[in-house]
């Protein structure tokens, strides 16, 4: 297989077939919390793409240059510190450049630090001993999958607001039912890539 087809299959596999939110159930807090409006969901998804991609690149380099031989037991702690520093950087940039998005994301922006999807990508890449190219394909695909899931959920939630829903399903119950149905729909992608 040539490089472009490998790249395409890797990104589609990470984004749709093994969607981080709907197949692996990582990153549910921002997925459920920020998906009320499409604009904020798009902003959060974009911020997660930046953080996952940058953190995967940096953690790959640090893991291979420093941690791999002698300090593997520090991997999780070091990865969390790297992710926290990157999230702080993204937060500062958004506060200066796009204050409306910064306010809209609110408490969920710092929560990217504890978003297990970001840490999960870095740890998965290290444990599976991916090359740098494979790490970047996996991280971009996973981040795009998060963006797809959160934007789809926000679109559905905006439509749900205008519909008549039984009182017992209003709020988070209907959101969880919707997330479950989306997970079932994404499960249909399992057989597309071997």
C-alpha atoms as a printed R data frame, in Angstrom:
    type eleno elety resid chain resno       x      y      z
1   ATOM     1    CA   UNK     A     1   0.000  0.000  0.000
2   ATOM     2    CA   UNK     A     2   1.276  3.462 -0.759
3   ATOM     3    CA   UNK     A     3   1.654  6.209  1.829
4   ATOM     4    CA   UNK     A     4  -1.525  8.124  0.940
5   ATOM     5    CA   UNK     A     5  -3.776  5.095  1.216
6   ATOM     6    CA   UNK     A     6  -2.138  4.149  4.528
7   ATOM     7    CA   UNK     A     7  -2.644  7.705  5.749
8   ATOM     8    CA   UNK     A     8  -6.290  7.726  4.661
9   ATOM     9    CA   UNK     A     9  -7.054  4.334  6.206
10  ATOM    10    CA   UNK     A    10  -5.286  5.270  9.438
11  ATOM    11    CA   UNK     A    11  -7.221  8.515  9.850
12  ATOM    12    CA   UNK     A    12 -10.587  6.957  8.917
13  ATOM    13    CA   UNK     A    13  -9.928  4.054 11.264
14  ATOM    14    CA   UNK     A    14  -9.097  6.323 14.205
15  ATOM    15    CA   UNK     A    15 -11.864  8.844 13.459
16  ATOM    16    CA   UNK     A    16 -14.817  6.601 12.627
17  ATOM    17    CA   UNK     A    17 -14.151  2.925 13.278
18  ATOM    18    CA   UNK     A    18 -12.445  3.388 16.648
19  ATOM    19    CA   UNK     A    19 -13.971  6.748 17.549
20  ATOM    20    CA   UNK     A    20 -12.480  7.837 20.835
21  ATOM    21    CA   UNK     A    21 -15.787  9.019 22.292
22  ATOM    22    CA   UNK     A    22 -18.347  6.657 20.825
23  ATOM    23    CA   UNK     A    23 -16.352  3.417 20.654
24  ATOM    24    CA   UNK     A    24 -13.829  3.791 23.452
25  ATOM    25    CA   UNK     A    25 -15.822  6.148 25.724
26  ATOM    26    CA   UNK     A    26 -12.897  8.486 26.393
27  ATOM    27    CA   UNK     A    27 -13.415 12.225 26.658
28  ATOM    28    CA   UNK     A    28 -17.063 12.065 27.674
29  ATOM    29    CA   UNK     A    29 -16.974 15.101 29.999
30  ATOM    30    CA   UNK     A    30 -16.317 17.727 27.303
31  ATOM    31    CA   UNK     A    31 -18.377 15.695 24.822
32  ATOM    32    CA   UNK     A    32 -21.476 15.920 27.010
33  ATOM    33    CA   UNK     A    33 -20.749 19.332 28.520
34  ATOM    34    CA   UNK     A    34 -19.764 21.428 25.508
35  ATOM    35    CA   UNK     A    35 -22.074 19.945 22.902
36  ATOM    36    CA   UNK     A    36 -25.008 22.276 23.571
37  ATOM    37    CA   UNK     A    37 -24.171 24.652 20.714
38  ATOM    38    CA   UNK     A    38 -22.440 23.853 17.442
39  ATOM    39    CA   UNK     A    39 -20.188 26.918 17.639
40  ATOM    40    CA   UNK     A    40 -18.760 25.962 21.039
41  ATOM    41    CA   UNK     A    41 -18.517 22.308 20.023
42  ATOM    42    CA   UNK     A    42 -16.550 23.297 16.936
43  ATOM    43    CA   UNK     A    43 -14.250 25.448 19.072
44  ATOM    44    CA   UNK     A    44 -13.716 22.668 21.600
45  ATOM    45    CA   UNK     A    45 -13.090 20.128 18.828
46  ATOM    46    CA   UNK     A    46 -10.539 22.419 17.216
47  ATOM    47    CA   UNK     A    47  -8.801 22.998 20.552
48  ATOM    48    CA   UNK     A    48  -8.709 19.239 21.168
49  ATOM    49    CA   UNK     A    49  -7.232 18.665 17.691
50  ATOM    50    CA   UNK     A    50  -4.447 21.139 18.486
51  ATOM    51    CA   UNK     A    51  -3.756 19.694 21.933
52  ATOM    52    CA   UNK     A    52  -3.852 16.027 20.871
53  ATOM    53    CA   UNK     A    53  -1.632 16.615 17.848
54  ATOM    54    CA   UNK     A    54   0.938 18.736 19.673
55  ATOM    55    CA   UNK     A    55   0.958 16.588 22.802
56  ATOM    56    CA   UNK     A    56   1.398 13.410 20.767
57  ATOM    57    CA   UNK     A    57   4.358 14.883 18.920
58  ATOM    58    CA   UNK     A    58   6.015 16.165 22.088
59  ATOM    59    CA   UNK     A    59   5.322 13.048 24.144
60  ATOM    60    CA   UNK     A    60   6.677 10.862 21.333
61  ATOM    61    CA   UNK     A    61   9.961 12.766 21.297
62  ATOM    62    CA   UNK     A    62  10.310 12.823 25.091
63  ATOM    63    CA   UNK     A    63   9.338  9.163 25.380
64  ATOM    64    CA   UNK     A    64  11.892  8.059 22.795
65  ATOM    65    CA   UNK     A    65  14.722 10.346 23.900
66  ATOM    66    CA   UNK     A    66  14.361 10.245 27.680
67  ATOM    67    CA   UNK     A    67  11.809  7.795 29.054
68  ATOM    68    CA   UNK     A    68  12.016  4.720 26.817
69  ATOM    69    CA   UNK     A    69  14.987  2.912 28.350
70  ATOM    70    CA   UNK     A    70  15.213  3.915 31.986
71  ATOM    71    CA   UNK     A    71  12.203  5.959 33.082
72  ATOM    72    CA   UNK     A    72   9.147  4.240 31.618
73  ATOM    73    CA   UNK     A    73   7.460  4.300 35.027
74  ATOM    74    CA   UNK     A    74   7.294  8.130 34.786
75  ATOM    75    CA   UNK     A    75   5.508  8.065 31.428
76  ATOM    76    CA   UNK     A    76   2.008  8.883 32.677
77  ATOM    77    CA   UNK     A    77   3.134 11.690 34.983
78  ATOM    78    CA   UNK     A    78   5.326 13.307 32.326
79  ATOM    79    CA   UNK     A    79   2.585 12.996 29.701
80  ATOM    80    CA   UNK     A    80   0.066 14.668 32.035
81  ATOM    81    CA   UNK     A    81   2.476 17.544 32.672
82  ATOM    82    CA   UNK     A    82   3.034 18.036 28.936
83  ATOM    83    CA   UNK     A    83  -0.697 18.003 28.244
84  ATOM    84    CA   UNK     A    84  -1.380 20.453 31.090
85  ATOM    85    CA   UNK     A    85   1.240 22.865 29.738
86  ATOM    86    CA   UNK     A    86  -0.225 22.665 26.230
87  ATOM    87    CA   UNK     A    87  -3.763 23.263 27.483
88  ATOM    88    CA   UNK     A    88  -2.588 26.301 29.415
89  ATOM    89    CA   UNK     A    89  -0.981 27.606 26.229
90  ATOM    90    CA   UNK     A    90  -4.174 27.036 24.222
91  ATOM    91    CA   UNK     A    91  -6.188 28.718 26.974
92  ATOM    92    CA   UNK     A    92  -3.942 31.795 26.929
93  ATOM    93    CA   UNK     A    93  -4.102 32.012 23.128
94  ATOM    94    CA   UNK     A    94  -7.910 31.726 23.096
95  ATOM    95    CA   UNK     A    95  -8.244 34.298 25.874
96  ATOM    96    CA   UNK     A    96  -6.153 36.791 23.871
97  ATOM    97    CA   UNK     A    97  -7.276 36.013 20.304
98  ATOM    98    CA   UNK     A    98 -10.877 34.708 20.579
99  ATOM    99    CA   UNK     A    99 -12.345 35.877 23.923
100 ATOM   100    CA   UNK     A   100 -15.910 34.963 22.923
101 ATOM   101    CA   UNK     A   101 -14.934 31.321 22.392
102 ATOM   102    CA   UNK     A   102 -12.887 31.399 25.588
103 ATOM   103    CA   UNK     A   103 -15.992 32.522 27.528
104 ATOM   104    CA   UNK     A   104 -18.258 30.047 25.740
105 ATOM   105    CA   UNK     A   105 -16.001 27.097 26.579
106 ATOM   106    CA   UNK     A   106 -15.790 28.224 30.181
107 ATOM   107    CA   UNK     A   107 -14.747 25.546 32.639
108 ATOM   108    CA   UNK     A   108 -14.512 22.899 29.922
109 ATOM   109    CA   UNK     A   109 -11.370 24.387 28.369
110 ATOM   110    CA   UNK     A   110  -9.156 23.597 31.386
111 ATOM   111    CA   UNK     A   111 -10.839 20.197 31.479
112 ATOM   112    CA   UNK     A   112  -8.978 19.279 28.286
113 ATOM   113    CA   UNK     A   113  -6.084 18.693 30.685
114 ATOM   114    CA   UNK     A   114  -8.009 15.873 32.313
115 ATOM   115    CA   UNK     A   115  -9.597 14.718 29.055
116 ATOM   116    CA   UNK     A   116  -8.623 11.082 29.058
117 ATOM   117    CA   UNK     A   117  -8.779 11.023 25.244
118 ATOM   118    CA   UNK     A   118  -5.709 13.272 25.053
119 ATOM   119    CA   UNK     A   119  -3.757 11.164 27.529
120 ATOM   120    CA   UNK     A   120  -5.110  7.952 26.000
121 ATOM   121    CA   UNK     A   121  -3.709  8.798 22.565
122 ATOM   122    CA   UNK     A   122  -0.267  9.556 23.978
123 ATOM   123    CA   UNK     A   123  -0.160  6.388 26.086
124 ATOM   124    CA   UNK     A   124  -1.595  4.191 23.298
125 ATOM   125    CA   UNK     A   125   1.024  5.428 20.859
126 ATOM   126    CA   UNK     A   126   3.830  4.779 23.331
127 ATOM   127    CA   UNK     A   127   2.576  1.331 24.378
128 ATOM   128    CA   UNK     A   128   1.966  0.197 20.798
129 ATOM   129    CA   UNK     A   129   5.462  1.448 19.894
130 ATOM   130    CA   UNK     A   130   4.204  3.478 16.937
131 ATOM   131    CA   UNK     A   131   6.667  5.311 14.747
132 ATOM   132    CA   UNK     A   132   6.444  9.110 14.664
133 ATOM   133    CA   UNK     A   133   4.408  9.019 11.441
134 ATOM   134    CA   UNK     A   134   2.025  6.393 12.862
135 ATOM   135    CA   UNK     A   135   1.689  8.425 16.069
136 ATOM   136    CA   UNK     A   136   0.770 11.548 14.129
137 ATOM   137    CA   UNK     A   137  -1.737  9.695 11.916
138 ATOM   138    CA   UNK     A   138  -3.319  8.101 14.978
139 ATOM   139    CA   UNK     A   139  -3.453 11.378 16.912
140 ATOM   140    CA   UNK     A   140  -4.903 13.422 14.046
141 ATOM   141    CA   UNK     A   141  -7.457 10.706 13.269
142 ATOM   142    CA   UNK     A   142  -8.502 10.428 16.909
143 ATOM   143    CA   UNK     A   143  -8.792 14.203 17.268
144 ATOM   144    CA   UNK     A   144 -10.847 14.467 14.071
145 ATOM   145    CA   UNK     A   145 -13.070 11.685 15.411
146 ATOM   146    CA   UNK     A   146 -13.616 13.685 18.591
147 ATOM   147    CA   UNK     A   147 -14.491 16.740 16.506
148 ATOM   148    CA   UNK     A   148 -16.942 14.752 14.364
149 ATOM   149    CA   UNK     A   149 -18.641 13.252 17.421
150 ATOM   150    CA   UNK     A   150 -18.977 16.504 19.354
151 ATOM   151    CA   UNK     A   151 -20.236 18.495 16.343
152 ATOM   152    CA   UNK     A   152 -22.782 15.791 15.461
153 ATOM   153    CA   UNK     A   153 -23.952 15.701 19.070
154 ATOM   154    CA   UNK     A   154 -24.272 19.493 19.198
155 ATOM   155    CA   UNK     A   155 -26.368 19.518 16.020
156 ATOM   156    CA   UNK     A   156 -28.658 16.864 17.436
157 ATOM   157    CA   UNK     A   157 -28.918 18.669 20.778
158 ATOM   158    CA   UNK     A   158 -29.864 21.926 19.068
159 ATOM   159    CA   UNK     A   159 -32.677 20.103 17.288
160 ATOM   160    CA   UNK     A   160 -33.773 18.330 20.458
161 ATOM   161    CA   UNK     A   161 -34.268 21.680 22.217
162 ATOM   162    CA   UNK     A   162 -37.090 22.541 19.795
163 ATOM   163    CA   UNK     A   163 -38.929 19.230 20.158
164 ATOM   164    CA   UNK     A   164 -41.515 17.996 22.607
165 ATOM   165    CA   UNK     A   165 -39.724 15.569 24.935
166 ATOM   166    CA   UNK     A   166 -41.301 13.730 27.870
167 ATOM   167    CA   UNK     A   167 -40.452 15.412 31.174
168 ATOM   168    CA   UNK     A   168 -38.482 12.423 32.479
169 ATOM   169    CA   UNK     A   169 -36.166 12.531 29.441
170 ATOM   170    CA   UNK     A   170 -35.449 16.276 29.469
171 ATOM   171    CA   UNK     A   171 -31.872 17.363 30.047
172 ATOM   172    CA   UNK     A   172 -29.106 14.811 30.406
173 ATOM   173    CA   UNK     A   173 -31.222 11.632 30.017
174 ATOM   174    CA   UNK     A   174 -32.085 12.400 26.380
175 ATOM   175    CA   UNK     A   175 -28.458 13.399 25.755
176 ATOM   176    CA   UNK     A   176 -27.253 10.030 27.071
177 ATOM   177    CA   UNK     A   177 -29.838  8.166 25.000
178 ATOM   178    CA   UNK     A   178 -28.701 10.148 21.953
179 ATOM   179    CA   UNK     A   179 -25.036  9.357 22.698
180 ATOM   180    CA   UNK     A   180 -25.921  5.674 22.966
181 ATOM   181    CA   UNK     A   181 -27.703  5.743 19.617
182 ATOM   182    CA   UNK     A   182 -24.742  7.544 18.059
183 ATOM   183    CA   UNK     A   183 -22.421  4.875 19.459
184 ATOM   184    CA   UNK     A   184 -24.580  2.183 17.860
185 ATOM   185    CA   UNK     A   185 -24.472  4.071 14.556
186 ATOM   186    CA   UNK     A   186 -20.674  4.380 14.714
187 ATOM   187    CA   UNK     A   187 -20.465  0.674 15.523
188 ATOM   188    CA   UNK     A   188 -21.658  0.157 11.936
189 ATOM   189    CA   UNK     A   189 -18.241  1.369 10.738
190 ATOM   190    CA   UNK     A   190 -16.488 -1.617 12.412
191 ATOM   191    CA   UNK     A   191 -16.587 -3.814  9.336
192 ATOM   192    CA   UNK     A   192 -15.441 -1.190  6.831
193 ATOM   193    CA   UNK     A   193 -11.702 -1.354  7.523
194 ATOM   194    CA   UNK     A   194  -9.952 -4.578  8.320
